[in-house]
Amino acid sequence: MLNTEESTSDHSLNVLLHKDERLTVTQTSSVNGSPPVLHFQYQLSERRVSSWDTVLSSDCLFLEIPDGALPEGSKEGLTSLLEFAEEKLKVSYVFLWFYKSREDRLSITKTFHYMGFEIVKPGHPLVPAQTDLLFMVYSLDLTSSDEE
């Protein structure tokens, strides 16, 4: 059952896509044709939530890494996001991006590289050509999940 809520101020529609004891996924669809925004909330503890905003475009999910330190436990939330992207959304790639000017760029790059993300070379056809942004990609192997 889908739970929907319409917002008249920005002409968007919010839909609950998934909810379990830890992960809640909602989608905001704009009526003007822009790609849908998916909001992931992962319950880390009774009082703490890890939140990620993403954009779904074709078979790719784009994830902005917000400014500031990554919250403790955010790796758990991101792992849950990747599992949802693979199993439910059936996307081929999850791209994350952040500004190159970040002071913690090296540590963020190392953290996500450790999780399986790879740096995207400039000029990649699936990412926007923005010189101030650094993109990393996580490739999902959809053939293995189809066989299970």
Coordinates of N, CA and C in Angstrom, one line a residue:
M1 N 0.8 -1.2 0.0 CA 0.0 0.0 0.0 C 0.9 1.2 0.0
L2 N 0.6 2.2 -0.9 CA 1.4 3.4 -1.0 C 0.7 4.5 -0.2
N3 N 1.5 5.2 0.6 CA 1.0 6.3 1.3 C 1.4 7.6 0.6
T4 N 0.5 8.4 0.2 CA 0.8 9.6 -0.6 C 0.3 10.9 0.1
E5 N 1.1 11.9 -0.1 CA 0.8 13.2 0.5 C 1.1 14.3 -0.6
E6 N 0.2 15.1 -0.9 CA 0.5 16.1 -1.9 C 0.8 17.4 -1.3
S7 N 1.8 18.1 -1.8 CA 2.2 19.4 -1.3 C 1.8 20.4 -2.4
T8 N 1.0 21.4 -2.0 CA 0.5 22.3 -3.0 C 1.5 23.5 -3.2
S9 N 2.3 23.7 -2.3 CA 3.2 24.9 -2.4 C 4.3 24.6 -3.5
D10 N 4.8 23.4 -3.6 CA 5.9 23.2 -4.6 C 5.4 22.2 -5.7
H11 N 4.1 21.8 -5.7 CA 3.6 20.9 -6.7 C 4.3 19.6 -6.8
S12 N 4.5 19.0 -5.6 CA 5.2 17.7 -5.6 C 4.3 16.7 -4.9
L13 N 4.7 15.5 -5.0 CA 3.9 14.4 -4.4 C 4.9 13.5 -3.6
N14 N 4.6 13.3 -2.4 CA 5.4 12.5 -1.5 C 4.8 11.1 -1.4
V15 N 5.6 10.0 -1.6 CA 5.1 8.7 -1.6 C 6.0 7.8 -0.7
L16 N 5.4 7.1 0.2 CA 6.2 6.1 1.0 C 6.5 4.9 0.2
L17 N 7.8 4.6 -0.1 CA 8.2 3.5 -0.9 C 8.5 2.2 0.0
H18 N 9.0 2.5 1.2 CA 9.5 1.3 2.0 C 9.6 1.8 3.5
K19 N 9.2 0.9 4.4 CA 9.4 1.2 5.8 C 9.5 -0.2 6.5
D20 N 10.6 -0.3 7.2 CA 10.8 -1.4 8.1 C 11.3 -0.9 9.5
E21 N 11.7 -1.7 10.3 CA 12.1 -1.3 11.7 C 13.3 -0.3 11.7
R22 N 14.1 -0.3 10.6 CA 15.3 0.6 10.6 C 15.3 1.6 9.4
L23 N 14.8 1.2 8.3 CA 14.9 2.0 7.1 C 13.5 2.5 6.6
T24 N 13.5 3.8 6.3 CA 12.3 4.4 5.7 C 12.7 5.1 4.4
V25 N 12.0 4.8 3.3 CA 12.3 5.4 2.0 C 11.1 6.1 1.5
T26 N 11.2 7.4 1.3 CA 10.1 8.2 0.6 C 10.6 8.8 -0.7
Q27 N 9.6 9.0 -1.6 CA 10.0 9.6 -2.9 C 9.1 10.9 -3.0
T28 N 9.8 11.9 -3.5 CA 9.2 13.2 -3.8 C 9.2 13.3 -5.3
S29 N 8.1 13.3 -6.0 CA 8.0 13.4 -7.4 C 7.5 14.8 -7.8
S30 N 8.2 15.5 -8.6 CA 7.8 16.8 -9.0 C 6.9 16.7 -10.3
V31 N 5.9 17.5 -10.4 CA 5.0 17.5 -11.5 C 5.6 18.2 -12.7
N32 N 6.8 18.9 -12.6 CA 7.4 19.6 -13.7 C 8.3 18.7 -14.5
G33 N 8.4 17.4 -14.2 CA 9.2 16.5 -15.0 C 10.6 16.3 -14.5
S34 N 11.1 16.9 -13.5 CA 12.4 16.7 -13.0 C 12.5 15.3 -12.3
P35 N 13.7 14.7 -12.2 CA 13.8 13.4 -11.7 C 13.3 13.3 -10.2
P36 N 12.8 12.1 -9.8 CA 12.3 12.0 -8.4 C 13.5 12.0 -7.4
V37 N 13.2 12.6 -6.2 CA 14.1 12.6 -5.1 C 13.7 11.5 -4.1
L38 N 14.6 10.7 -3.8 CA 14.3 9.7 -2.8 C 15.0 10.1 -1.5
H39 N 14.3 10.0 -0.4 CA 14.8 10.3 1.0 C 15.0 9.0 1.7
F40 N 16.2 8.7 2.2 CA 16.5 7.5 3.0 C 16.7 8.0 4.4
Q41 N 16.0 7.3 5.4 CA 16.2 7.6 6.8 C 16.5 6.2 7.4
Y42 N 17.7 6.1 8.1 CA 18.1 4.9 8.7 C 18.2 5.1 10.2
Q43 N 17.4 4.4 11.0 CA 17.4 4.5 12.4 C 18.6 3.9 13.1
L44 N 19.5 4.7 13.5 CA 20.8 4.3 14.1 C 20.6 3.8 15.6
S45 N 19.7 4.6 16.3 CA 19.4 4.3 17.7 C 18.1 4.9 17.9
E46 N 17.6 4.9 19.2 CA 16.3 5.4 19.5 C 16.3 6.9 19.2
R47 N 17.4 7.6 19.3 CA 17.4 9.1 19.2 C 18.2 9.6 17.9
R48 N 18.9 8.7 17.2 CA 19.7 9.1 16.1 C 19.3 8.5 14.8
V49 N 19.3 9.3 13.8 CA 18.9 8.9 12.4 C 19.9 9.3 11.4
S50 N 20.3 8.5 10.5 CA 21.2 8.8 9.4 C 20.3 9.1 8.2
S51 N 20.4 10.3 7.6 CA 19.5 10.7 6.4 C 20.4 10.9 5.2
W52 N 19.8 10.4 4.1 CA 20.5 10.6 2.8 C 19.4 11.0 1.8
D53 N 19.7 12.1 1.0 CA 18.8 12.5 -0.1 C 19.5 12.1 -1.4
T54 N 18.7 11.5 -2.3 CA 19.2 11.0 -3.6 C 18.3 11.4 -4.7
V55 N 18.8 11.4 -5.9 CA 18.1 11.6 -7.1 C 18.1 10.3 -8.0
L56 N 17.0 9.9 -8.4 CA 16.9 8.7 -9.3 C 16.8 9.2 -10.7
S57 N 17.7 8.8 -11.5 CA 17.7 9.1 -12.9 C 18.1 7.9 -13.8
S58 N 17.2 7.5 -14.6 CA 17.4 6.3 -15.4 C 17.7 5.1 -14.5
D59 N 18.9 4.4 -14.7 CA 19.2 3.3 -13.9 C 20.4 3.7 -12.9
C60 N 20.4 5.0 -12.5 CA 21.4 5.5 -11.6 C 20.8 6.2 -10.4
L61 N 21.4 6.1 -9.3 CA 21.0 6.8 -8.1 C 22.1 7.7 -7.8
F62 N 21.8 9.0 -7.6 CA 22.8 10.0 -7.3 C 22.7 10.5 -5.8
L63 N 23.7 10.5 -5.1 CA 23.7 10.7 -3.6 C 24.7 11.8 -3.3
E64 N 24.1 12.9 -2.7 CA 25.0 14.0 -2.3 C 25.5 13.7 -0.9
I65 N 26.8 13.9 -0.7 CA 27.4 13.7 0.7 C 27.4 15.1 1.3
P66 N 26.5 15.3 2.3 CA 26.4 16.6 2.9 C 27.7 17.1 3.6
D67 N 27.8 18.5 3.7 CA 28.9 19.1 4.4 C 29.0 18.6 5.8
G68 N 30.2 18.6 6.3 CA 30.4 18.3 7.7 C 30.8 16.8 7.9
A69 N 31.1 16.5 9.1 CA 31.6 15.1 9.4 C 30.5 14.1 9.2
L70 N 30.8 12.9 8.7 CA 29.8 11.9 8.5 C 29.4 11.4 9.9
P71 N 28.1 11.3 10.2 CA 27.7 10.9 11.5 C 28.1 9.5 11.8
E72 N 28.4 9.2 13.1 CA 28.8 7.8 13.5 C 27.6 6.9 13.1
G73 N 27.9 5.8 12.5 CA 26.9 4.8 12.1 C 26.4 5.1 10.7
S74 N 26.9 6.1 10.0 CA 26.3 6.4 8.7 C 26.7 5.3 7.7
K75 N 27.8 4.6 8.0 CA 28.2 3.4 7.1 C 27.1 2.4 7.1
E76 N 26.5 2.1 8.2 CA 25.3 1.2 8.3 C 24.2 1.7 7.4
G77 N 23.9 3.0 7.6 CA 22.8 3.5 6.8 C 23.0 3.5 5.3
L78 N 24.3 3.8 4.9 CA 24.6 3.8 3.5 C 24.6 2.3 3.0
T79 N 25.0 1.4 3.7 CA 25.0 0.0 3.3 C 23.5 -0.4 3.1
S80 N 22.6 0.0 3.9 CA 21.2 -0.3 3.8 C 20.7 0.4 2.5
L81 N 21.1 1.6 2.3 CA 20.7 2.4 1.0 C 21.2 1.6 -0.2
L82 N 22.4 1.1 -0.2 CA 22.9 0.3 -1.4 C 22.2 -0.9 -1.6
E83 N 21.8 -1.6 -0.5 CA 21.0 -2.9 -0.6 C 19.6 -2.6 -1.2
F84 N 19.0 -1.5 -0.8 CA 17.7 -1.1 -1.3 C 17.8 -0.7 -2.8
A85 N 18.9 0.0 -3.1 CA 19.1 0.4 -4.5 C 19.2 -0.8 -5.4
E86 N 19.9 -1.8 -4.9 CA 20.1 -3.0 -5.7 C 18.9 -3.9 -5.8
E87 N 18.3 -4.2 -4.6 CA 17.2 -5.1 -4.6 C 15.8 -4.6 -5.0
K88 N 15.5 -3.3 -4.7 CA 14.2 -2.8 -5.0 C 14.2 -1.8 -6.2
L89 N 15.2 -1.0 -6.3 CA 15.2 0.0 -7.4 C 15.8 -0.6 -8.6
K90 N 16.6 -1.7 -8.5 CA 17.3 -2.3 -9.6 C 18.1 -1.4 -10.4
V91 N 18.8 -0.4 -9.8 CA 19.7 0.5 -10.5 C 21.0 -0.2 -10.7
S92 N 21.7 0.3 -11.8 CA 23.1 -0.3 -12.1 C 24.2 0.4 -11.4
Y93 N 24.0 1.7 -11.1 CA 25.1 2.5 -10.5 C 24.5 3.4 -9.4
V94 N 25.3 3.5 -8.3 CA 25.1 4.5 -7.3 C 26.2 5.5 -7.4
F95 N 26.0 6.7 -7.7 CA 27.0 7.8 -7.7 C 26.9 8.6 -6.5
L96 N 28.0 8.9 -5.9 CA 28.0 9.9 -4.8 C 28.8 11.1 -5.2
W97 N 28.5 12.3 -4.7 CA 29.3 13.4 -5.1 C 29.4 14.4 -3.9
F98 N 30.5 15.1 -3.9 CA 30.7 16.2 -2.9 C 31.7 17.2 -3.6
Y99 N 31.7 18.4 -2.9 CA 32.6 19.4 -3.5 C 34.0 19.1 -3.3
K100 N 34.8 19.4 -4.3 CA 36.3 19.1 -4.3 C 37.0 20.0 -3.2
S101 N 36.4 21.1 -2.9 CA 37.0 22.1 -2.0 C 36.9 21.6 -0.5
R102 N 36.2 20.5 -0.2 CA 36.0 20.1 1.2 C 37.4 19.8 1.8
E103 N 37.6 20.2 3.0 CA 38.8 20.0 3.8 C 39.0 18.5 4.0
D104 N 37.9 17.7 4.2 CA 38.0 16.3 4.5 C 37.9 15.4 3.3
R105 N 38.2 16.0 2.1 CA 38.0 15.3 0.8 C 38.8 14.0 0.8
L106 N 40.1 14.0 1.3 CA 40.9 12.8 1.3 C 40.3 11.7 2.1
S107 N 39.9 12.0 3.4 CA 39.3 11.0 4.3 C 38.0 10.5 3.7
I108 N 37.2 11.3 3.1 CA 35.9 10.9 2.6 C 36.1 10.0 1.4
T109 N 37.1 10.3 0.5 CA 37.4 9.5 -0.6 C 37.9 8.1 -0.1
K110 N 38.8 8.1 0.9 CA 39.3 6.8 1.4 C 38.1 6.0 2.0
T111 N 37.2 6.6 2.8 CA 36.1 5.9 3.4 C 35.3 5.3 2.4
F112 N 34.9 6.0 1.4 CA 34.0 5.4 0.4 C 34.7 4.4 -0.6
H113 N 36.0 4.6 -0.8 CA 36.8 3.7 -1.5 C 36.8 2.3 -0.8
Y114 N 36.9 2.4 0.5 CA 36.9 1.2 1.3 C 35.6 0.4 1.2
M115 N 34.5 1.2 1.0 CA 33.2 0.6 0.9 C 32.9 0.0 -0.5
G116 N 33.8 0.3 -1.5 CA 33.7 -0.2 -2.8 C 33.4 0.8 -3.9
F117 N 33.4 2.1 -3.5 CA 33.2 3.2 -4.5 C 34.5 3.4 -5.2
E118 N 34.5 3.8 -6.5 CA 35.6 4.2 -7.2 C 35.5 5.6 -7.7
I119 N 36.6 6.4 -7.8 CA 36.5 7.7 -8.3 C 36.2 7.7 -9.8
V120 N 35.3 8.6 -10.2 CA 34.8 8.7 -11.6 C 35.7 9.8 -12.3
K121 N 36.2 9.4 -13.4 CA 37.1 10.3 -14.2 C 36.2 11.4 -14.8
P122 N 36.8 12.6 -14.9 CA 36.0 13.7 -15.6 C 35.6 13.3 -17.0
G123 N 34.5 13.7 -17.4 CA 34.0 13.4 -18.7 C 33.2 12.1 -18.8
H124 N 32.9 11.5 -17.7 CA 32.1 10.2 -17.7 C 30.7 10.6 -18.2
P125 N 30.1 9.8 -19.1 CA 28.9 10.2 -19.7 C 27.7 10.2 -18.8
L126 N 27.7 9.5 -17.7 CA 26.6 9.5 -16.8 C 26.5 10.5 -15.7
V127 N 27.6 11.3 -15.6 CA 27.6 12.4 -14.6 C 27.7 13.8 -15.2
P128 N 27.2 14.8 -14.5 CA 27.2 16.1 -15.1 C 28.7 16.6 -15.1
A129 N 29.0 17.5 -16.1 CA 30.3 18.0 -16.2 C 30.4 19.3 -15.3
Q130 N 30.7 19.0 -14.0 CA 30.9 20.1 -13.1 C 32.2 20.0 -12.5
T131 N 33.1 20.9 -12.8 CA 34.5 20.8 -12.4 C 34.7 21.0 -10.9
D132 N 33.7 21.6 -10.2 CA 33.9 21.8 -8.7 C 33.4 20.5 -7.9
L133 N 32.9 19.5 -8.6 CA 32.4 18.3 -7.9 C 33.3 17.1 -8.1
L134 N 33.4 16.2 -7.1 CA 34.1 15.0 -7.3 C 33.0 13.9 -7.2
F135 N 33.0 13.0 -8.2 CA 32.0 11.9 -8.2 C 32.7 10.6 -7.9
M136 N 32.0 9.7 -7.2 CA 32.5 8.3 -7.0 C 31.3 7.4 -7.4
V137 N 31.6 6.2 -7.9 CA 30.6 5.3 -8.3 C 30.7 3.9 -7.6
Y138 N 29.6 3.4 -7.4 CA 29.5 2.0 -6.9 C 28.7 1.2 -7.9
S139 N 29.3 0.2 -8.5 CA 28.6 -0.5 -9.6 C 27.9 -1.7 -8.9
L140 N 26.6 -1.9 -9.3 CA 25.8 -3.0 -8.7 C 25.7 -4.1 -9.8
D141 N 26.0 -5.3 -9.4 CA 26.0 -6.4 -10.3 C 24.6 -7.0 -10.1
L142 N 23.7 -6.6 -11.0 CA 22.3 -7.1 -10.9 C 22.1 -8.5 -11.3
T143 N 23.0 -9.1 -12.0 CA 22.9 -10.5 -12.4 C 22.9 -11.5 -11.2
S144 N 23.8 -11.2 -10.2 CA 23.9 -12.1 -9.1 C 22.6 -12.0 -8.2
S145 N 22.0 -10.8 -8.1 CA 20.8 -10.7 -7.2 C 19.6 -11.4 -7.9
D146 N 19.6 -11.4 -9.2 CA 18.5 -12.0 -9.9 C 18.5 -13.6 -9.8
E147 N 19.7 -14.1 -9.5 CA 19.8 -15.6 -9.5 C 19.5 -16.1 -8.1
E148 N 19.4 -15.2 -7.1 CA 19.2 -15.7 -5.7 C 17.7 -16.0 -5.5

